[in-house]
GROMACS .gro file of C-alpha atoms in nm:
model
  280
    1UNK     CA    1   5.315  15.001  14.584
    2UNK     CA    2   5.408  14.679  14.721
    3UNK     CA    3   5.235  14.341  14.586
    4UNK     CA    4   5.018  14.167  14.765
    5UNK     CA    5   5.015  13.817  14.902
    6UNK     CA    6   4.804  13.684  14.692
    7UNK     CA    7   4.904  13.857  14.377
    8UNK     CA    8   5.256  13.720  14.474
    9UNK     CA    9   5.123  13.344  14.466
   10UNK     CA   10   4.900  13.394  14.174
   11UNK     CA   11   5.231  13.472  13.957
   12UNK     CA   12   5.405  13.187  14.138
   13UNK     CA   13   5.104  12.969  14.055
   14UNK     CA   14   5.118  13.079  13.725
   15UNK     CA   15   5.448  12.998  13.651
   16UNK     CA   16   5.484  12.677  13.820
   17UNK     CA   17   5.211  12.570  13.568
   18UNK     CA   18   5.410  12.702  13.274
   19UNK     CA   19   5.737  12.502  13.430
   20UNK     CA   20   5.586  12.172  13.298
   21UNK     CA   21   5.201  12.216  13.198
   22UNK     CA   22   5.095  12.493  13.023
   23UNK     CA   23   5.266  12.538  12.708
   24UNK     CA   24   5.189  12.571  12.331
   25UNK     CA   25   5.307  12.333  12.049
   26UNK     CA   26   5.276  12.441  11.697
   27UNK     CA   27   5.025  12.691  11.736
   28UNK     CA   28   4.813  12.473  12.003
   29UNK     CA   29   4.829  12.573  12.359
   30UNK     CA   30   4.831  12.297  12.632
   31UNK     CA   31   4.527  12.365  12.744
   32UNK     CA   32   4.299  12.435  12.443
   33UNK     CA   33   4.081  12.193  12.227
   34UNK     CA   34   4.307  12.200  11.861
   35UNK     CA   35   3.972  12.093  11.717
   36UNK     CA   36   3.831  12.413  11.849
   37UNK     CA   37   3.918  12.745  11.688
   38UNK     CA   38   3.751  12.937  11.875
   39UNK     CA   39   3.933  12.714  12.205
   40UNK     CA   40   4.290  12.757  12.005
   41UNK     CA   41   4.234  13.136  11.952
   42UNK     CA   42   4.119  13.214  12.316
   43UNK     CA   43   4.396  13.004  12.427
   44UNK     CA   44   4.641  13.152  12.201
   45UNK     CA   45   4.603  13.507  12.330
   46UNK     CA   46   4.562  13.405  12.689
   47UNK     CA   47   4.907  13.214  12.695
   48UNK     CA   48   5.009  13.563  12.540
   49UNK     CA   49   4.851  13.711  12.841
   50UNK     CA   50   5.023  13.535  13.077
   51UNK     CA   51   5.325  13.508  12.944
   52UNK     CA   52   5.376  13.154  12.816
   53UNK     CA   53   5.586  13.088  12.544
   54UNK     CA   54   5.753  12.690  12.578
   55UNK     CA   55   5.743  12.497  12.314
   56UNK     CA   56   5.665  12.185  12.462
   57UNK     CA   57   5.492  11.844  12.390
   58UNK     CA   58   5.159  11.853  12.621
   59UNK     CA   59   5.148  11.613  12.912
   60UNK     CA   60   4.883  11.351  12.847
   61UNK     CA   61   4.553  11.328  13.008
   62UNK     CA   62   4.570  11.165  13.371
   63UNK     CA   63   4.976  11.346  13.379
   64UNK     CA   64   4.835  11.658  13.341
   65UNK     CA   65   4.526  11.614  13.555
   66UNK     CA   66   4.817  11.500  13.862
   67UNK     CA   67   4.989  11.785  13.759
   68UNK     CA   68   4.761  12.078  13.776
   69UNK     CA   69   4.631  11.954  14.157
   70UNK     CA   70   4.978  11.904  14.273
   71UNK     CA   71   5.019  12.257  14.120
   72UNK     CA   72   4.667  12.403  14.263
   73UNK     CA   73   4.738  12.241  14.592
   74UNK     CA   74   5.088  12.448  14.670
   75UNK     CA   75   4.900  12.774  14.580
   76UNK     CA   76   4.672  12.684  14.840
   77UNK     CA   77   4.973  12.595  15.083
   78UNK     CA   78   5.078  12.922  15.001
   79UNK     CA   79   4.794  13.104  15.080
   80UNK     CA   80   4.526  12.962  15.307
   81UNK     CA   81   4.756  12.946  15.610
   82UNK     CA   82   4.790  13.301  15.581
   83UNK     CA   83   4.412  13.379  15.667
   84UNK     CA   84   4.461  13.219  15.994
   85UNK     CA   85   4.347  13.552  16.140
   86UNK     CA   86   4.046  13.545  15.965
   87UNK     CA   87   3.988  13.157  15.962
   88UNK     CA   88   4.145  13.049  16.302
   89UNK     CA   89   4.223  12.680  16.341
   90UNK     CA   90   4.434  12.359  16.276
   91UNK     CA   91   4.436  12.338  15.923
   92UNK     CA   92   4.535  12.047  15.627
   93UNK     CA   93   4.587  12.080  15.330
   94UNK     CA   94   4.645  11.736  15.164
   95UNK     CA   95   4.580  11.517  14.803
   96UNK     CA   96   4.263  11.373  14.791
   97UNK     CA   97   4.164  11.117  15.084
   98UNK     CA   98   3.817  10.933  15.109
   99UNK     CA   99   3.557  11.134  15.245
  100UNK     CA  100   3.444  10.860  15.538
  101UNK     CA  101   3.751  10.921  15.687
  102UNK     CA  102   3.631  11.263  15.845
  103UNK     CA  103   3.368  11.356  16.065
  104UNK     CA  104   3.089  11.457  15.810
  105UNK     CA  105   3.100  11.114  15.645
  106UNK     CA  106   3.262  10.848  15.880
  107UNK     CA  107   2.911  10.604  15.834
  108UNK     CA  108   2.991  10.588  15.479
  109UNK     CA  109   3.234  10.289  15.633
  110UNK     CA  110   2.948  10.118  15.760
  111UNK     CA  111   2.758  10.147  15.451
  112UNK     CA  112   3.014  10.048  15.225
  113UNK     CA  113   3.086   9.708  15.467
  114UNK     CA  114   2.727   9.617  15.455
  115UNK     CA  115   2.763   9.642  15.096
  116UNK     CA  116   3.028   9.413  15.069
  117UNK     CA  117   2.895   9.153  15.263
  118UNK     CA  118   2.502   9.188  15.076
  119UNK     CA  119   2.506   9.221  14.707
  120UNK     CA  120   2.175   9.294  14.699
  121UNK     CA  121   2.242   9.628  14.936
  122UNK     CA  122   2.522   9.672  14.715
  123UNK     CA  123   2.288   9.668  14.395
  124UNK     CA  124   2.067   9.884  14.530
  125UNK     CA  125   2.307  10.179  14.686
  126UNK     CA  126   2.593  10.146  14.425
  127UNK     CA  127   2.908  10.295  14.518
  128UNK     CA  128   2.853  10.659  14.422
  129UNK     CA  129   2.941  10.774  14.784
  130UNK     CA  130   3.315  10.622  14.830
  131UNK     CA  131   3.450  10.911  14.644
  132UNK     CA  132   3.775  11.109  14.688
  133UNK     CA  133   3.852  11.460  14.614
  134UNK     CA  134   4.134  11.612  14.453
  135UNK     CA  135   4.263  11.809  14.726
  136UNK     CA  136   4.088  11.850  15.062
  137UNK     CA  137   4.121  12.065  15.353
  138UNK     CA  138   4.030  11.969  15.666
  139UNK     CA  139   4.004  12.115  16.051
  140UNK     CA  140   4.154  11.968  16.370
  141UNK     CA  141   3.880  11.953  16.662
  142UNK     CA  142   3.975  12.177  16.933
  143UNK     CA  143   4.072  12.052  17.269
  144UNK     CA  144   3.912  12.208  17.559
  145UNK     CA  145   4.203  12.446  17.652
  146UNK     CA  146   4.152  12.579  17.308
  147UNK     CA  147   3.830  12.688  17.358
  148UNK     CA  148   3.829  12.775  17.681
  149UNK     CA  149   4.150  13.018  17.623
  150UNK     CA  150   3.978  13.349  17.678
  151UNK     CA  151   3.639  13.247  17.931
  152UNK     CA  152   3.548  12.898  18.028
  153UNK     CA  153   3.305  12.792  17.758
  154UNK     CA  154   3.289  12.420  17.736
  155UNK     CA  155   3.254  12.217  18.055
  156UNK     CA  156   3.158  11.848  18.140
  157UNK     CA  157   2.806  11.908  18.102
  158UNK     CA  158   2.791  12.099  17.788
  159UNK     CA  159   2.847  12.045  17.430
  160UNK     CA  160   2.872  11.703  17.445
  161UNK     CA  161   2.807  11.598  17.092
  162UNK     CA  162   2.973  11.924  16.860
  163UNK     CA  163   3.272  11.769  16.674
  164UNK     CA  164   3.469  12.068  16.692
  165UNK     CA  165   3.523  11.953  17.045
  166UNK     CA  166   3.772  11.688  17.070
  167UNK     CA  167   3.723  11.502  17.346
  168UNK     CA  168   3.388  11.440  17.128
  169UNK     CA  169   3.554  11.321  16.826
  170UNK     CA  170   3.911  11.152  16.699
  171UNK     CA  171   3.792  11.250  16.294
  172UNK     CA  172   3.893  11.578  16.142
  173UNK     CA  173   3.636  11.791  15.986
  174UNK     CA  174   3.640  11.816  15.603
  175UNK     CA  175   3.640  12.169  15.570
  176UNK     CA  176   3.659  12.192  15.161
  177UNK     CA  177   3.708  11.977  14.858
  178UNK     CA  178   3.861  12.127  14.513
  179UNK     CA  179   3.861  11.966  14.202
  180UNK     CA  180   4.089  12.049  13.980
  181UNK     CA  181   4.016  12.027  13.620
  182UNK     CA  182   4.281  12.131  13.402
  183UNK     CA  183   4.050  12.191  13.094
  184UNK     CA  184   3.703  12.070  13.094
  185UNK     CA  185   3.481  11.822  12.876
  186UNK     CA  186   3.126  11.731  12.934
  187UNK     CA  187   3.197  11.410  13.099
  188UNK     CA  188   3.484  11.622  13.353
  189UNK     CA  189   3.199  11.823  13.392
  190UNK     CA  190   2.950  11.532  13.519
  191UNK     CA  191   3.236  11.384  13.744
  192UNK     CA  192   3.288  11.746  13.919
  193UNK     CA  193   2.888  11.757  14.007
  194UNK     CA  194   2.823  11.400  14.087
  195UNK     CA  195   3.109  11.438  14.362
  196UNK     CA  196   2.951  11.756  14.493
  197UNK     CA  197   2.586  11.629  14.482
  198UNK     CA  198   2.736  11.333  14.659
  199UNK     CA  199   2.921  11.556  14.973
  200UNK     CA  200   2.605  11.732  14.975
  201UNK     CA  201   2.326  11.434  15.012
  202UNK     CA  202   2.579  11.213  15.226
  203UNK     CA  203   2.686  11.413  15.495
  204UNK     CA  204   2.567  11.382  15.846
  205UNK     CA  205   2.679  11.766  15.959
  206UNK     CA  206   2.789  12.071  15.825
  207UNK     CA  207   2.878  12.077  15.416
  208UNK     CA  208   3.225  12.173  15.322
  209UNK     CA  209   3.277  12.417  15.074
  210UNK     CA  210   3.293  12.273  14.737
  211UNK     CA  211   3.506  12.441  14.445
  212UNK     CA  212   3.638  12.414  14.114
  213UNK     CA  213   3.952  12.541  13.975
  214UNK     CA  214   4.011  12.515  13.585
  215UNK     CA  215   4.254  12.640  13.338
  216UNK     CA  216   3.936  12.610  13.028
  217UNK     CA  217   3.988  12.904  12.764
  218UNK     CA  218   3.678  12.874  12.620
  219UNK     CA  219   3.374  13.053  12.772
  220UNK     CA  220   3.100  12.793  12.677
  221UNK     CA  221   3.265  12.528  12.843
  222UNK     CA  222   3.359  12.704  13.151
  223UNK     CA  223   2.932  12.752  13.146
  224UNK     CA  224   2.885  12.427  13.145
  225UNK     CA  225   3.029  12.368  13.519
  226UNK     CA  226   2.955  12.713  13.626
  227UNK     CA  227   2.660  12.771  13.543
  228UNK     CA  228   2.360  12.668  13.764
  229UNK     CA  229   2.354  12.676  14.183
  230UNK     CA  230   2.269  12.357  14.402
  231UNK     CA  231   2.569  12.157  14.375
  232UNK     CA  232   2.884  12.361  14.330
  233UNK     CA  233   2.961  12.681  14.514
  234UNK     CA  234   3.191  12.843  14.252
  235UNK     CA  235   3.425  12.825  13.988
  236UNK     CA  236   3.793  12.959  14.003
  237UNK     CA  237   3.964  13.023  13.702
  238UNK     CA  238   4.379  13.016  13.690
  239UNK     CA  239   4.371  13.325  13.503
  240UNK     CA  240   4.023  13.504  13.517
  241UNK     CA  241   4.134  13.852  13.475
  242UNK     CA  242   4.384  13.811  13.150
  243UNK     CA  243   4.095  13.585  12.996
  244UNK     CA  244   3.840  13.876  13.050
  245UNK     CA  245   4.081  14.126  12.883
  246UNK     CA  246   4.155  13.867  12.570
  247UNK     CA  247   3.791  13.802  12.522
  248UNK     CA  248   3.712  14.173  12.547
  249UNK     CA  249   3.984  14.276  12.310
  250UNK     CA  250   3.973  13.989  12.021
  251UNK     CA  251   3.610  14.053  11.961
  252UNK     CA  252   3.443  13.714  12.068
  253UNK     CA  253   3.113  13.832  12.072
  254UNK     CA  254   2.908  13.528  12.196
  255UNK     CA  255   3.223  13.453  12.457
  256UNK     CA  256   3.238  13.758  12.606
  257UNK     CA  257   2.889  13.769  12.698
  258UNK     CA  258   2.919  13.434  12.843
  259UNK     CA  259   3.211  13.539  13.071
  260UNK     CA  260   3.044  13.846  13.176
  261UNK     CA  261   2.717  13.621  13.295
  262UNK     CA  262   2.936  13.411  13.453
  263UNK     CA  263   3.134  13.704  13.657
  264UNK     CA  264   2.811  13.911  13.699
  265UNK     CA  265   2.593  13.610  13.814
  266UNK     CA  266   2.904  13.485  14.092
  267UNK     CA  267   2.960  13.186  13.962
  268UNK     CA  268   3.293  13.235  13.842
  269UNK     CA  269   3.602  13.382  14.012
  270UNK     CA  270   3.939  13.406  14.034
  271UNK     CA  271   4.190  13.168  14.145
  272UNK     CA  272   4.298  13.436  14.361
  273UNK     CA  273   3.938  13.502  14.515
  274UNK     CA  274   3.985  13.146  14.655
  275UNK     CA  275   4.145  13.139  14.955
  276UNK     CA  276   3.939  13.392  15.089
  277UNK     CA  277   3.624  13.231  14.995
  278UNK     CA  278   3.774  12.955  15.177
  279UNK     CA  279   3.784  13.193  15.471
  280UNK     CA  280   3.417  13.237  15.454
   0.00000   0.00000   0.00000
């Protein structure tokens, strides 16, 4: 039977990563804790798993954050595009920009100016808002001829204020922000929900979907940004299916159960469940 898209760019994915990130180095793979067994052993047979085997130095912290978006970005080049049917539109898929240059969040100019000319406004609202994702995805407004392809819809009259309309609006619409968190710490973990909290409370429109993708072995951790609703919508993980197997088979007791709320509760995916989540 012939592979599917998306199984096609999830090995493509996966070995892009393994051209310059994810590699183990004297027993400790790239992306596991070495002060963690438990982190080194689930990372040990997950590498296994997925077939890495360089023996390479590890890229250091911000190199190998850069990396793994530039990395998680092309898989989403590769695959979003193709939902077009499902998802039609003028898509973007581009490194992080900040979020007041799209529709949802364009006052967050005029808030950050007022700051900068009061100090007390800028006491007082901080600068919590002028953030800027790892990668976003954003939507074209439509012109008129667009929209009014298969039955005049629009007219001079009507829908005067929607941004999808054009003539209303020059922004694009921020459709999604991912974050991309190679492995994860507590304070990664903080970062990831203090940007979502902050596309949630500051937009003036629709919210864009807000994701996390992660290479993190270890179960506990991955609970620690995917557990709990509110903020995030889900986590993807590079390699959720091999890690369910490894955890299953090495008898991690505590871990698997952990992965298995995770899974069961929708709060963790795949990487390849992603697109089409994006589709939603």
């Amino acid at each position: 039977m012939t592979s599917g898209m998306l199984l096609g760019a999830r090995r493509d994915f996966h070995r892009a990563l393994q051209s310059r990130l994810w590699s183990r180095r004297e027993g400790i793979p790239s992306n596991s804790d070495k002060d963690n067994a438990t982190s080194v052993g689930i990372g040990l047979a997950l590498a296994q798993a997925v077939g890495v085997t360089l023996d390479r130095q590890r890229l250091g912290g911000s190199a190998a954050g850069t990396e793994f978006e530039r990395r998680t970005r092309d898989f989403l080049t590769a695959t979003f595009p193709q939902l077009e049917h499902l998802r039609p539109g003028v898509w973007r898929i581009n490194a992080g920009a900040a979020i007041s240059r799209f529709e949802q969040y364009a006052h967050l100019d005029a808030l950050e100016q007022a700051a900068r000319d009061n100090a007390e406004l800028a006491a007082a609202l901080g600068s919590d808002y002028t953030i800027k994702p790892d990668i976003i995805i954003t939507r074209e407004a439509e012109p008129d001829e667009r929209i009014n392809r298969n039955d005049r819809i629009v007219d001079e009259e009507s829908a005067r204020f929607t941004p999808l309309r054009s003539r209303n609006t020059d922004l694009e619409i921020l459709h999604a922000s991912v974050s991309c968190k190679w492995t994860i710490r507590s304070d990664r973990t903080q970062n990831s929900r203090a940007e979502a909290l902050n596309l949630l409370r500051n937009r003036k429109g629709r919210a864009p979907h807000i994701a996390v993708v992660t290479a993190e072995p270890l179960p506990s951790r991955l609970a620690s940004i995917a557990i709990g609703t509110g903020d995030i919508d889900c986590t993807y993980h590079v390699a959720l299916h091999e890690l369910q197997e490894v955890v299953a088979d090495g008898g991690w007791g505590d871990a698997e159960e952990m992965l298995a709320i995770m899974v069961n509760g929708k709060r963790l995916r795949d990487v390849s469940d992603l697109p089409l989540d994006l589709a939603i």
